């Protein structure tokens, strides 16, 4: 599979996982908070944020590359950084730390695949 052929499936996977995680966080914020010691509003609002992001990712997939995909990958990296910031600031229990860290690492892997599919381009700031 070439880099260009990899881009669309990775973006579609990104959008699908955003919708799934968003649904989980919105629908089960209370129980998840109880297990992880993460605040309910943080979980719910993070879940709500994932819905418009998923729509943007789907739109970017239709564009076939360029700045929309660079932005998606860059925002995914920002999500990773924010996730580790949440661990430091909120100090959830061990399960909460694992929950946040594992999803952050998964998002980081998706961003790496997106950058790879773009030919290693970086987001210009």
mmCIF file of C-alpha atoms in Angstrom:
data_model
loop_
_atom_site.group_PDB
_atom_site.id
_atom_site.type_symbol
_atom_site.label_atom_id
_atom_site.label_comp_id
_atom_site.label_asym_id
_atom_site.label_seq_id
_atom_site.Cartn_x
_atom_site.Cartn_y
_atom_site.Cartn_z
ATOM 1 C CA UNK A 1 0.000 0.000 0.000
ATOM 2 C CA UNK A 2 1.426 3.373 -0.982
ATOM 3 C CA UNK A 3 1.409 6.367 1.325
ATOM 4 C CA UNK A 4 -1.391 7.973 -0.657
ATOM 5 C CA UNK A 5 -3.492 4.786 -0.475
ATOM 6 C CA UNK A 6 -2.969 4.686 3.297
ATOM 7 C CA UNK A 7 -4.286 8.196 3.922
ATOM 8 C CA UNK A 8 -8.022 7.694 3.409
ATOM 9 C CA UNK A 9 -8.329 4.489 5.498
ATOM 10 C CA UNK A 10 -6.357 6.084 8.340
ATOM 11 C CA UNK A 11 -8.589 9.161 8.271
ATOM 12 C CA UNK A 12 -11.742 7.036 8.192
ATOM 13 C CA UNK A 13 -10.426 4.991 11.124
ATOM 14 C CA UNK A 14 -9.653 8.234 12.975
ATOM 15 C CA UNK A 15 -13.191 9.519 12.404
ATOM 16 C CA UNK A 16 -14.760 6.205 13.462
ATOM 17 C CA UNK A 17 -12.728 6.019 16.668
ATOM 18 C CA UNK A 18 -13.583 9.647 17.461
ATOM 19 C CA UNK A 19 -17.283 8.885 17.102
ATOM 20 C CA UNK A 20 -16.985 5.728 19.206
ATOM 21 C CA UNK A 21 -14.965 7.377 21.969
ATOM 22 C CA UNK A 22 -17.172 10.464 21.876
ATOM 23 C CA UNK A 23 -20.251 8.291 22.267
ATOM 24 C CA UNK A 24 -18.687 6.396 25.153
ATOM 25 C CA UNK A 25 -17.582 9.543 26.950
ATOM 26 C CA UNK A 26 -20.941 11.280 26.561
ATOM 27 C CA UNK A 27 -23.127 8.271 27.345
ATOM 28 C CA UNK A 28 -21.033 6.822 30.161
ATOM 29 C CA UNK A 29 -19.324 9.871 31.683
ATOM 30 C CA UNK A 30 -20.684 9.094 35.159
ATOM 31 C CA UNK A 31 -19.658 5.448 35.374
ATOM 32 C CA UNK A 32 -16.323 6.182 33.684
ATOM 33 C CA UNK A 33 -15.654 8.977 36.173
ATOM 34 C CA UNK A 34 -16.438 6.626 39.038
ATOM 35 C CA UNK A 35 -13.907 4.092 37.779
ATOM 36 C CA UNK A 36 -11.162 6.521 36.779
ATOM 37 C CA UNK A 37 -11.531 9.476 39.168
ATOM 38 C CA UNK A 38 -11.682 11.804 36.163
ATOM 39 C CA UNK A 39 -14.246 14.616 36.423
ATOM 40 C CA UNK A 40 -17.614 13.965 34.759
ATOM 41 C CA UNK A 41 -17.656 17.386 33.009
ATOM 42 C CA UNK A 42 -14.172 16.765 31.574
ATOM 43 C CA UNK A 43 -15.196 13.383 30.185
ATOM 44 C CA UNK A 44 -18.507 14.621 28.811
ATOM 45 C CA UNK A 45 -17.039 17.753 27.199
ATOM 46 C CA UNK A 46 -14.154 15.794 25.690
ATOM 47 C CA UNK A 47 -16.718 13.424 24.205
ATOM 48 C CA UNK A 48 -18.777 16.279 22.789
ATOM 49 C CA UNK A 49 -15.646 17.790 21.210
ATOM 50 C CA UNK A 50 -14.960 14.565 19.363
ATOM 51 C CA UNK A 51 -18.178 14.746 17.284
ATOM 52 C CA UNK A 52 -17.381 17.902 15.276
ATOM 53 C CA UNK A 53 -13.762 16.795 15.040
ATOM 54 C CA UNK A 54 -14.887 13.494 13.484
ATOM 55 C CA UNK A 55 -16.916 15.444 10.918
ATOM 56 C CA UNK A 56 -13.867 17.562 10.100
ATOM 57 C CA UNK A 57 -11.755 14.419 9.720
ATOM 58 C CA UNK A 58 -14.331 12.986 7.308
ATOM 59 C CA UNK A 59 -14.244 16.224 5.330
ATOM 60 C CA UNK A 60 -10.435 16.128 5.302
ATOM 61 C CA UNK A 61 -10.568 12.551 3.992
ATOM 62 C CA UNK A 62 -12.585 13.801 1.015
ATOM 63 C CA UNK A 63 -9.941 16.450 0.296
ATOM 64 C CA UNK A 64 -7.300 13.773 -0.248
ATOM 65 C CA UNK A 65 -4.425 15.478 1.541
ATOM 66 C CA UNK A 66 -2.881 18.897 2.017
ATOM 67 C CA UNK A 67 -3.518 21.325 4.834
ATOM 68 C CA UNK A 68 -6.768 19.698 6.080
ATOM 69 C CA UNK A 69 -4.959 16.446 6.830
ATOM 70 C CA UNK A 70 -1.967 18.304 8.251
ATOM 71 C CA UNK A 71 -4.384 20.110 10.563
ATOM 72 C CA UNK A 72 -6.054 16.841 11.589
ATOM 73 C CA UNK A 73 -2.677 15.280 12.396
ATOM 74 C CA UNK A 74 -1.569 18.402 14.269
ATOM 75 C CA UNK A 75 -4.782 18.508 16.293
ATOM 76 C CA UNK A 76 -4.306 14.836 17.107
ATOM 77 C CA UNK A 77 -0.851 15.663 18.487
ATOM 78 C CA UNK A 78 -2.388 18.506 20.511
ATOM 79 C CA UNK A 79 -4.902 15.994 21.908
ATOM 80 C CA UNK A 80 -2.010 13.762 22.975
ATOM 81 C CA UNK A 81 -0.288 16.643 24.777
ATOM 82 C CA UNK A 82 -3.551 17.729 26.411
ATOM 83 C CA UNK A 83 -4.217 14.164 27.532
ATOM 84 C CA UNK A 84 -0.922 13.961 29.386
ATOM 85 C CA UNK A 85 -1.640 17.413 30.802
ATOM 86 C CA UNK A 86 -4.925 16.057 32.163
ATOM 87 C CA UNK A 87 -3.070 13.258 33.923
ATOM 88 C CA UNK A 88 -0.723 15.766 35.545
ATOM 89 C CA UNK A 89 -3.392 18.290 36.515
ATOM 90 C CA UNK A 90 -6.318 16.065 37.497
ATOM 91 C CA UNK A 91 -4.321 13.198 38.991
ATOM 92 C CA UNK A 92 -6.780 10.370 38.362
ATOM 93 C CA UNK A 93 -6.336 6.948 39.907
ATOM 94 C CA UNK A 94 -4.208 4.270 38.217
ATOM 95 C CA UNK A 95 -7.044 3.112 35.976
ATOM 96 C CA UNK A 96 -7.716 6.727 35.000
ATOM 97 C CA UNK A 97 -4.070 7.293 34.161
ATOM 98 C CA UNK A 98 -4.042 4.134 32.041
ATOM 99 C CA UNK A 99 -7.328 5.093 30.335
ATOM 100 C CA UNK A 100 -6.017 8.522 29.359
ATOM 101 C CA UNK A 101 -2.505 7.346 28.470
ATOM 102 C CA UNK A 102 -3.622 4.437 26.273
ATOM 103 C CA UNK A 103 -6.055 6.555 24.276
ATOM 104 C CA UNK A 104 -3.398 9.293 23.959
ATOM 105 C CA UNK A 105 -0.850 6.807 22.631
ATOM 106 C CA UNK A 106 -3.429 5.453 20.172
ATOM 107 C CA UNK A 107 -4.176 8.978 18.938
ATOM 108 C CA UNK A 108 -0.435 9.610 18.653
ATOM 109 C CA UNK A 109 -0.064 6.488 16.514
ATOM 110 C CA UNK A 110 -2.904 7.651 14.261
ATOM 111 C CA UNK A 111 -1.225 11.058 13.894
ATOM 112 C CA UNK A 112 2.070 9.358 13.020
ATOM 113 C CA UNK A 113 0.314 7.334 10.314
ATOM 114 C CA UNK A 114 -1.315 10.494 8.996
ATOM 115 C CA UNK A 115 2.035 12.287 8.776
ATOM 116 C CA UNK A 116 3.587 9.221 7.158
ATOM 117 C CA UNK A 117 0.784 9.040 4.581
ATOM 118 C CA UNK A 118 1.326 12.711 3.801
ATOM 119 C CA UNK A 119 4.941 11.945 3.017
ATOM 120 C CA UNK A 120 6.335 13.055 6.346
ATOM 121 C CA UNK A 121 5.173 16.660 6.021
ATOM 122 C CA UNK A 122 4.923 18.637 9.212
ATOM 123 C CA UNK A 123 2.377 21.182 10.298
ATOM 124 C CA UNK A 124 3.695 24.720 9.789
ATOM 125 C CA UNK A 125 3.130 27.027 12.729
#
